[in-house]
Short mmCIF file of C-alpha atoms and ligand atoms in Angstrom, two decimals:
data_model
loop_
_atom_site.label_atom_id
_atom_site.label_comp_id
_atom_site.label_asym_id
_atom_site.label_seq_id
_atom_site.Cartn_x
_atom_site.Cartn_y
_atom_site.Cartn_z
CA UNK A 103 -13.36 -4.25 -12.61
CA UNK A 104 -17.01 -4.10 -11.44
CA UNK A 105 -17.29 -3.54 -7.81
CA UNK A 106 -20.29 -4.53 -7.36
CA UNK A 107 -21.46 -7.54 -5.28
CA UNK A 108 -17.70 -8.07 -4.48
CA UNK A 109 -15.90 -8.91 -1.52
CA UNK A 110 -12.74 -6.82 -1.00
CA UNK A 111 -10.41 -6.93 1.81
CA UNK A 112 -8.89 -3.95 1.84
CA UNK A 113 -5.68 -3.51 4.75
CA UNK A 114 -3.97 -0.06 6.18
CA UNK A 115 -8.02 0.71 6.23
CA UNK A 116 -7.70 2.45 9.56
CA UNK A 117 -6.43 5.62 8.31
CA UNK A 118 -5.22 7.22 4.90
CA UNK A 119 -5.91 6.03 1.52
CA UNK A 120 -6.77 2.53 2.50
CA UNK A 121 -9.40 4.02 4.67
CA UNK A 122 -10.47 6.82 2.15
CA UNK A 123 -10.68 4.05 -0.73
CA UNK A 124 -12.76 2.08 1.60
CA UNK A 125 -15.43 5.09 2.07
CA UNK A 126 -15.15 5.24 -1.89
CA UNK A 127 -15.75 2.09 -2.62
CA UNK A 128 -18.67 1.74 0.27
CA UNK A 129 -21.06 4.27 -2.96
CA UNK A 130 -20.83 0.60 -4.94
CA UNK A 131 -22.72 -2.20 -3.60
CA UNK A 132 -19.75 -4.30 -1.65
CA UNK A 133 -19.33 -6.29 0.88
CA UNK A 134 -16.09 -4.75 2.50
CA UNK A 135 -13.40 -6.49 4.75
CA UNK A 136 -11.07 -4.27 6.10
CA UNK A 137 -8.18 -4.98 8.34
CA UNK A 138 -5.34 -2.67 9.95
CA UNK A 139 -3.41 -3.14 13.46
CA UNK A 140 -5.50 0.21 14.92
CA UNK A 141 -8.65 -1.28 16.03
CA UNK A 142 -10.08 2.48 17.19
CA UNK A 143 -9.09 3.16 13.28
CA UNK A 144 -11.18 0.15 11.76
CA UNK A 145 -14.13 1.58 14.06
CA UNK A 146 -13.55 5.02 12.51
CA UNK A 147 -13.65 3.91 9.25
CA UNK A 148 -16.69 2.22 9.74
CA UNK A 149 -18.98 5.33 10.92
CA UNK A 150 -17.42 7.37 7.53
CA UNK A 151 -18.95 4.14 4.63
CA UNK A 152 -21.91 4.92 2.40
CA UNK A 153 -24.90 4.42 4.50
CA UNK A 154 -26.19 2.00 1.71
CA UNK A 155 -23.16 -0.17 2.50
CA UNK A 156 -23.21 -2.94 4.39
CA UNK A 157 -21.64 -3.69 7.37
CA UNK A 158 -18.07 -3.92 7.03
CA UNK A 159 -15.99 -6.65 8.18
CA UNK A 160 -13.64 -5.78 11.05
CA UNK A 161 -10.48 -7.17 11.10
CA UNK A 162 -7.46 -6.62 13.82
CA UNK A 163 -4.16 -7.99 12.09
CA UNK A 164 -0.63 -6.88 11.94
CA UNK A 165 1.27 -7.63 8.77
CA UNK A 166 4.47 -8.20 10.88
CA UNK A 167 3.26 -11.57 12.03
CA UNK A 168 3.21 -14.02 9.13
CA UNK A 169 1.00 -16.67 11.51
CA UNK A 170 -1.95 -14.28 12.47
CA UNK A 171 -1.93 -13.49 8.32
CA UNK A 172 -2.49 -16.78 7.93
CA UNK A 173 -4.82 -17.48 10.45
CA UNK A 174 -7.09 -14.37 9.43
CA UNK A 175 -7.04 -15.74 5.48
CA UNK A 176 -8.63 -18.99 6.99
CA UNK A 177 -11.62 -17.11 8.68
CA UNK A 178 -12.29 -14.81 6.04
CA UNK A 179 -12.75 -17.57 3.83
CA UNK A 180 -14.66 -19.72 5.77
CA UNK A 181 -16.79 -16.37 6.08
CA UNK A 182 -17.09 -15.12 3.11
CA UNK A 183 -16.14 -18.08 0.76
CA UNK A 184 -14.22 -15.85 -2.07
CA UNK A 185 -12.43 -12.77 -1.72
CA UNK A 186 -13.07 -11.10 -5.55
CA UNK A 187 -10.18 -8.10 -4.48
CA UNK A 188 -7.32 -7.70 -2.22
CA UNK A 189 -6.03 -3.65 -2.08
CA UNK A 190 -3.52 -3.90 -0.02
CA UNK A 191 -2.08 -0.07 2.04
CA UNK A 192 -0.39 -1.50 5.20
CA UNK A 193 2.83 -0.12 5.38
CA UNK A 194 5.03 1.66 7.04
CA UNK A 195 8.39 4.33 6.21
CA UNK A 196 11.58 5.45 7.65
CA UNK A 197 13.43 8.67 8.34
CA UNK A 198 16.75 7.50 8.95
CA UNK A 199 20.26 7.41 7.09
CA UNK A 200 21.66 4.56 6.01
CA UNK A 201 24.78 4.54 8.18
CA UNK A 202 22.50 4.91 11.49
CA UNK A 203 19.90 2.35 10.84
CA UNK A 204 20.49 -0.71 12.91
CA UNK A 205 19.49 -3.80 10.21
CA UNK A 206 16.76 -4.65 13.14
CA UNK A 207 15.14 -1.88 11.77
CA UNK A 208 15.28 -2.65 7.95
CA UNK A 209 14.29 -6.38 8.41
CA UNK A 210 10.77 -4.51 10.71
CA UNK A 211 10.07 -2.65 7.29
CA UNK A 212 10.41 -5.75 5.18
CA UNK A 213 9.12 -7.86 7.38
CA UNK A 214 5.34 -5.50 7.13
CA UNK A 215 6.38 -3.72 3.53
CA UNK A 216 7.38 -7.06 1.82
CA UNK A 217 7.00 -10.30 3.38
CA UNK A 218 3.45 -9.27 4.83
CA UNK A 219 2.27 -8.45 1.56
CA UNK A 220 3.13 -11.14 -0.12
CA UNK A 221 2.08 -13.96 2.78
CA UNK A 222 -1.43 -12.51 2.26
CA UNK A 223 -0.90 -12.41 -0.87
CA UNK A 224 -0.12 -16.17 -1.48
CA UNK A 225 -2.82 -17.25 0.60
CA UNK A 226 -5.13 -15.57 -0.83
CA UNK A 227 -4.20 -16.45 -4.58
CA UNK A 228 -5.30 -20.27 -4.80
CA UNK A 229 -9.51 -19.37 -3.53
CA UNK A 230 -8.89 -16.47 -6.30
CA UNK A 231 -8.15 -19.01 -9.06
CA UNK A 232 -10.92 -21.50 -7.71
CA UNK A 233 -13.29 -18.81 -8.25
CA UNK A 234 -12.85 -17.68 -11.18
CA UNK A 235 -10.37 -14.83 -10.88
CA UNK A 236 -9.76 -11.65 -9.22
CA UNK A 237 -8.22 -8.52 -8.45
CA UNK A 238 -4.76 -7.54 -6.11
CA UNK A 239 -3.57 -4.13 -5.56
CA UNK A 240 -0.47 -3.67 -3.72
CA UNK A 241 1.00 0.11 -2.69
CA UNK A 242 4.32 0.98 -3.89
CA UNK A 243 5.65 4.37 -3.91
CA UNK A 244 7.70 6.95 -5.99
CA UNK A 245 10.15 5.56 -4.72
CA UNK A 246 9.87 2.35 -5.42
CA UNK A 247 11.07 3.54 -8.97
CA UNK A 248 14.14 5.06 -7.54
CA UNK A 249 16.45 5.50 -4.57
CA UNK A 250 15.82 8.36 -1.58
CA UNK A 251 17.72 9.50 1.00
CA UNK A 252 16.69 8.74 4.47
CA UNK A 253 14.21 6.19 2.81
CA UNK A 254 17.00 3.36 1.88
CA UNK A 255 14.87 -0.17 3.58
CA UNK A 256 11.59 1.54 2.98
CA UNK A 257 12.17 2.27 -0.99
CA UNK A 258 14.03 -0.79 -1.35
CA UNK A 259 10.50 -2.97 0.22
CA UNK A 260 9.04 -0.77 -2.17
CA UNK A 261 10.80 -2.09 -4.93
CA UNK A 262 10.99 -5.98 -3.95
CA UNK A 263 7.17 -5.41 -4.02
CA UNK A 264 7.60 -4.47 -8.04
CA UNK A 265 9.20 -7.28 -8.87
CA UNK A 266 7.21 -9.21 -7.06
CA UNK A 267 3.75 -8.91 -8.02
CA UNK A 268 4.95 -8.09 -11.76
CA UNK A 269 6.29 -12.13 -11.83
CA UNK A 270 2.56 -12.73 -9.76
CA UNK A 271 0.87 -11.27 -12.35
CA UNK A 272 2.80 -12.79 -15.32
CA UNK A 273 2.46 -16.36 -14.10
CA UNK A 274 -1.07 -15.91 -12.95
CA UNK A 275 -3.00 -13.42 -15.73
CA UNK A 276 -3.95 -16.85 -17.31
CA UNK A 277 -6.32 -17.39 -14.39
CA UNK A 278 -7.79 -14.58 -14.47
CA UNK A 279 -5.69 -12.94 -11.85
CA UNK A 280 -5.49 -9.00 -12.13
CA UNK A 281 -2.63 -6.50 -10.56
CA UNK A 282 -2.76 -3.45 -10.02
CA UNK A 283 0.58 -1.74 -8.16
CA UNK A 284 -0.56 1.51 -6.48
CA UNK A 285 2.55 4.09 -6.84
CA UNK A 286 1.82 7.15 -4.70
CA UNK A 287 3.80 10.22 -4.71
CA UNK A 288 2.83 12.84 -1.70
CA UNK A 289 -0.48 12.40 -0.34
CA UNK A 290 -1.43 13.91 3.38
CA UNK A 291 -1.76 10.67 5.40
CA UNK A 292 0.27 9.70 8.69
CA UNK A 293 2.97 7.96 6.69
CA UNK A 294 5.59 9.71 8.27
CA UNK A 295 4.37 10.51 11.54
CA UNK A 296 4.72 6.48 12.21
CA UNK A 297 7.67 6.20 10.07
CA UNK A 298 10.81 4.52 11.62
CA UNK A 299 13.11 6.40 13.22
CA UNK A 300 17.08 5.66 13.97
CA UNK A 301 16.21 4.35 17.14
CA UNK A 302 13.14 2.64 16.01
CA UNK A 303 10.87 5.05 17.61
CA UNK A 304 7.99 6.49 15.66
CA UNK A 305 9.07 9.70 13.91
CA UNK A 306 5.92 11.72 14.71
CA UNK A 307 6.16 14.53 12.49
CA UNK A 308 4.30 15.03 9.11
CA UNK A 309 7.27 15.96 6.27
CA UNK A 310 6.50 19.24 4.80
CA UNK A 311 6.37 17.88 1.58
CA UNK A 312 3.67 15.55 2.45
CA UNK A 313 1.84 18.11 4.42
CA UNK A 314 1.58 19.78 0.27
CA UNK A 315 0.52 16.76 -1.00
CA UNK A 316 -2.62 15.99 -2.11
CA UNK A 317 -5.29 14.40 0.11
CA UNK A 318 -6.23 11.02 0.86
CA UNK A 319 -9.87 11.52 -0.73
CA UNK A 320 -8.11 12.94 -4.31
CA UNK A 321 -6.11 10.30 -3.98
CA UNK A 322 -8.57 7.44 -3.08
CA UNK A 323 -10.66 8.93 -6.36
CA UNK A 324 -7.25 8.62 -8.68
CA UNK A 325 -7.19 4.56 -7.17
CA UNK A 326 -10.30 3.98 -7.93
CA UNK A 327 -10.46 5.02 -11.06
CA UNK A 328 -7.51 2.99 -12.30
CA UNK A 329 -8.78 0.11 -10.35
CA UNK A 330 -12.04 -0.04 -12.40
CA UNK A 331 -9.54 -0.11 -15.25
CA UNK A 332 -7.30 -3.01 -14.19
CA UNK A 333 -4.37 -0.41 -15.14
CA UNK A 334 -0.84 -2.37 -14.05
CA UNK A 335 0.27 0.55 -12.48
CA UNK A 336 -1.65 3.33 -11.27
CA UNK A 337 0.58 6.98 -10.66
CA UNK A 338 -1.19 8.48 -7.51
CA UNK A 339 -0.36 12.07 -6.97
CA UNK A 340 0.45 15.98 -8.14
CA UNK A 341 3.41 17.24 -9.49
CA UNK A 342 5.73 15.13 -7.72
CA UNK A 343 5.08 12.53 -10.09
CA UNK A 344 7.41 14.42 -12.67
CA UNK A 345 10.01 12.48 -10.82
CA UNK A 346 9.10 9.13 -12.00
CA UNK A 347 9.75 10.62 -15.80
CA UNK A 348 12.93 12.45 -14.92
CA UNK A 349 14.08 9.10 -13.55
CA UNK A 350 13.17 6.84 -16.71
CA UNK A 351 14.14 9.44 -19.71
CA UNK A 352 17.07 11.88 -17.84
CA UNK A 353 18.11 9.44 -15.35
CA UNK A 354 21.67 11.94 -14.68
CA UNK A 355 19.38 14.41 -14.02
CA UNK A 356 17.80 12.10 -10.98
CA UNK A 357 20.97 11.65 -9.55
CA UNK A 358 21.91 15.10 -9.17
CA UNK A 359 18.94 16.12 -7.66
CA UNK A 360 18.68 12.68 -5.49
CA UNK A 361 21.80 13.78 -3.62
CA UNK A 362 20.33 17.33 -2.96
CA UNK A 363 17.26 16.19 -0.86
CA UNK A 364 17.89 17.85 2.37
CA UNK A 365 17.97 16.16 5.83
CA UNK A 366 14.03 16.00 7.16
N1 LIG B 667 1.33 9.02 2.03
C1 LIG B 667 2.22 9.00 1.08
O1 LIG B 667 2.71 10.07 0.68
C2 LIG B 667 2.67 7.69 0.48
C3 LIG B 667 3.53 7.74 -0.61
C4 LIG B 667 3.94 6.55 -1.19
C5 LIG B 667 3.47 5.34 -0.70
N2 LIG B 667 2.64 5.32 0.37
C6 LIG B 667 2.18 4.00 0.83
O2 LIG B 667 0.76 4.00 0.94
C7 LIG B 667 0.34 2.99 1.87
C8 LIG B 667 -0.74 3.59 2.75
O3 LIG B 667 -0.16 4.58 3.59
P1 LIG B 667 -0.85 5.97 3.91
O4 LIG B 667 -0.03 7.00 3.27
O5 LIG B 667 -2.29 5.89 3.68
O6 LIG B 667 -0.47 6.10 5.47
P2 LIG B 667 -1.24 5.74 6.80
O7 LIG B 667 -2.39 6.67 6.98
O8 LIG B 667 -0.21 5.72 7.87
O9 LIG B 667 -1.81 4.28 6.54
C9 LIG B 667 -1.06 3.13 6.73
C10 LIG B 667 -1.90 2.19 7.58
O10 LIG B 667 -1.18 0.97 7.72
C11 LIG B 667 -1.26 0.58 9.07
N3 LIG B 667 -0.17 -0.27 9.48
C12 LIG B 667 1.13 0.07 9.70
N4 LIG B 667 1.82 -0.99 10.11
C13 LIG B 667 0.94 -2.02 10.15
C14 LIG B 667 1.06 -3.39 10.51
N5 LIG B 667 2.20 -3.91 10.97
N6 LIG B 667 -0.05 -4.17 10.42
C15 LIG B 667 -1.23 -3.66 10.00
N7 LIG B 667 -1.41 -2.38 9.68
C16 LIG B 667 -0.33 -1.57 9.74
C17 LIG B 667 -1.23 1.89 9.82
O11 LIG B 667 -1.67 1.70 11.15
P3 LIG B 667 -1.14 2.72 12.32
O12 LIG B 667 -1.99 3.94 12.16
O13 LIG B 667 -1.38 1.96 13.57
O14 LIG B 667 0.31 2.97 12.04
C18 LIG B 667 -2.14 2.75 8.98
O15 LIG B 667 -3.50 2.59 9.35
C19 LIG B 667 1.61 2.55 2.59
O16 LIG B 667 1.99 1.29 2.10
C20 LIG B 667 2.64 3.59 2.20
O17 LIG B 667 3.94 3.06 2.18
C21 LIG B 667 2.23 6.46 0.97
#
């Protein structure tokens, strides 16, 4: 992929790696679109791009509400004509056990983690073809490989999203259509401070384990770089990552260890 002269959307661009991929990508001549539900955020972001950038396109949407995805696919368009790349970050986790989540709260998580992703995704997909081609990324996560505790609706979006965009991109690569799935381990964001609690509250504490993870900038610089080489998936991360092997080549091993994670 060649940034430059593209349109990307970018969403989750008010904070974290959507935000720090934005600044990244604001060095390469792009025109940038980013949306998030934190309006302050987008404004942030903004004052933080390359100054050779130009200005970026503000967006206010939440990917819980299918219509307003819809709606904000028909302006950009009518704006900017072709959208060359999607990245998609929106998202949000859980801290809660299975046997104390109420299912209100898993159908919130797919409703942003799954079915948001995938309205934009679909709208966005027939203007990619008509032009020519282009380039989705969509965020996964560790443990969108494998189960978690405390994480059950979260990794299981996470995973819907997998087989998802892997069928996207096998009926679509003829078109030109590229996908990239983004699969983070730790990186120091505000995941978990907005995560889901039981109650549906907001959690509001950063996990230890995130708090050691790398930052938002390393990891904008690992996205980037796999981006510019179309890789399927791209591991995003430090030594946490290990997990993903232990999984696929000493998968007994995994489930030990899976049901030692202690409560957060
Ligand atoms: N950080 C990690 O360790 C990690 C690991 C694996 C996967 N991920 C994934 O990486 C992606 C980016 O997260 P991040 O770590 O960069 O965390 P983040 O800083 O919290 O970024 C997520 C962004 O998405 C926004 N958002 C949440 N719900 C939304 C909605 N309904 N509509 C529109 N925007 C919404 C958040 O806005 P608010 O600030 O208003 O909540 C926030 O700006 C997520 O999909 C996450 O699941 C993160």
């Amino acid at each position: 992929m060649n940034f430059g002269n593209k349109n990307i959307w970018i969403t989750g661009a008010a904070s974290g790696m959507g935000r720090a991929l934005a600044v990244g990508l604001s060095a390469y001549n792009v025109q940038l679109i980013i949306s998030d539900r934190d309006e302050a955020g987008l404004h942030e972001t903004t004052l933080l791009l390359a100054g050779s950038a130009p200005q970026a396109r503000i967006l206010v949407l939440d990917m819980g509400k299918s219509a307003d995805i819809l709606d904000a696919v028909d302006q950009v368009l009518a704006e900017f004509k072709t959208i060359h790349a999607l990245y998609q970050f929106a998202g949000i986790s859980q801290r809660s056990l299975v046997i104390e989540t109420p299912l209100e709260n898993e159908r919130r998580i797919m409703e942003i983690n799954f079915f948001g992703v995938i309205t934009l995704a679909k709208a966005i997909l027939p203007s990619m073809i008509a032009s020519g081609g282009g380039q989705m990324a969509v965020t996964s996560s560790i443990v969108g490989k494998f189960g978690f505790p405390y994480r059950s609706s979260y990794s299981a979006s996470k995973h819907a999203i997998h087989g998802y965009f892997e069928s996207l991109r096998a009926e679509n690569s003829k078109y030109n259509i590229r996908v990239s799935i983004l699969i983070p381990g730790r990186v120091q964001t505000n995941i978990s401070k907005f995560a889901l609690d039981k109650q549906g509250n907001e959690y509001g504490k950063m996990d230890p384990g995130q708090a050691n993870g790398i930052t938002s900038e390393k990891a904008a610089k690992q996205i980037l770089i796999g981006l510019k080489r179309e890789r399927k998936e791209i591991h995003v991360g430090g030594k946490e990552l290990l997990m993903l092997q232990i999984r696929r080549f000493v998968p007994a091993l995994y489930y030990k260890l899976a049901t030692r994670i202690k409560p957060v």
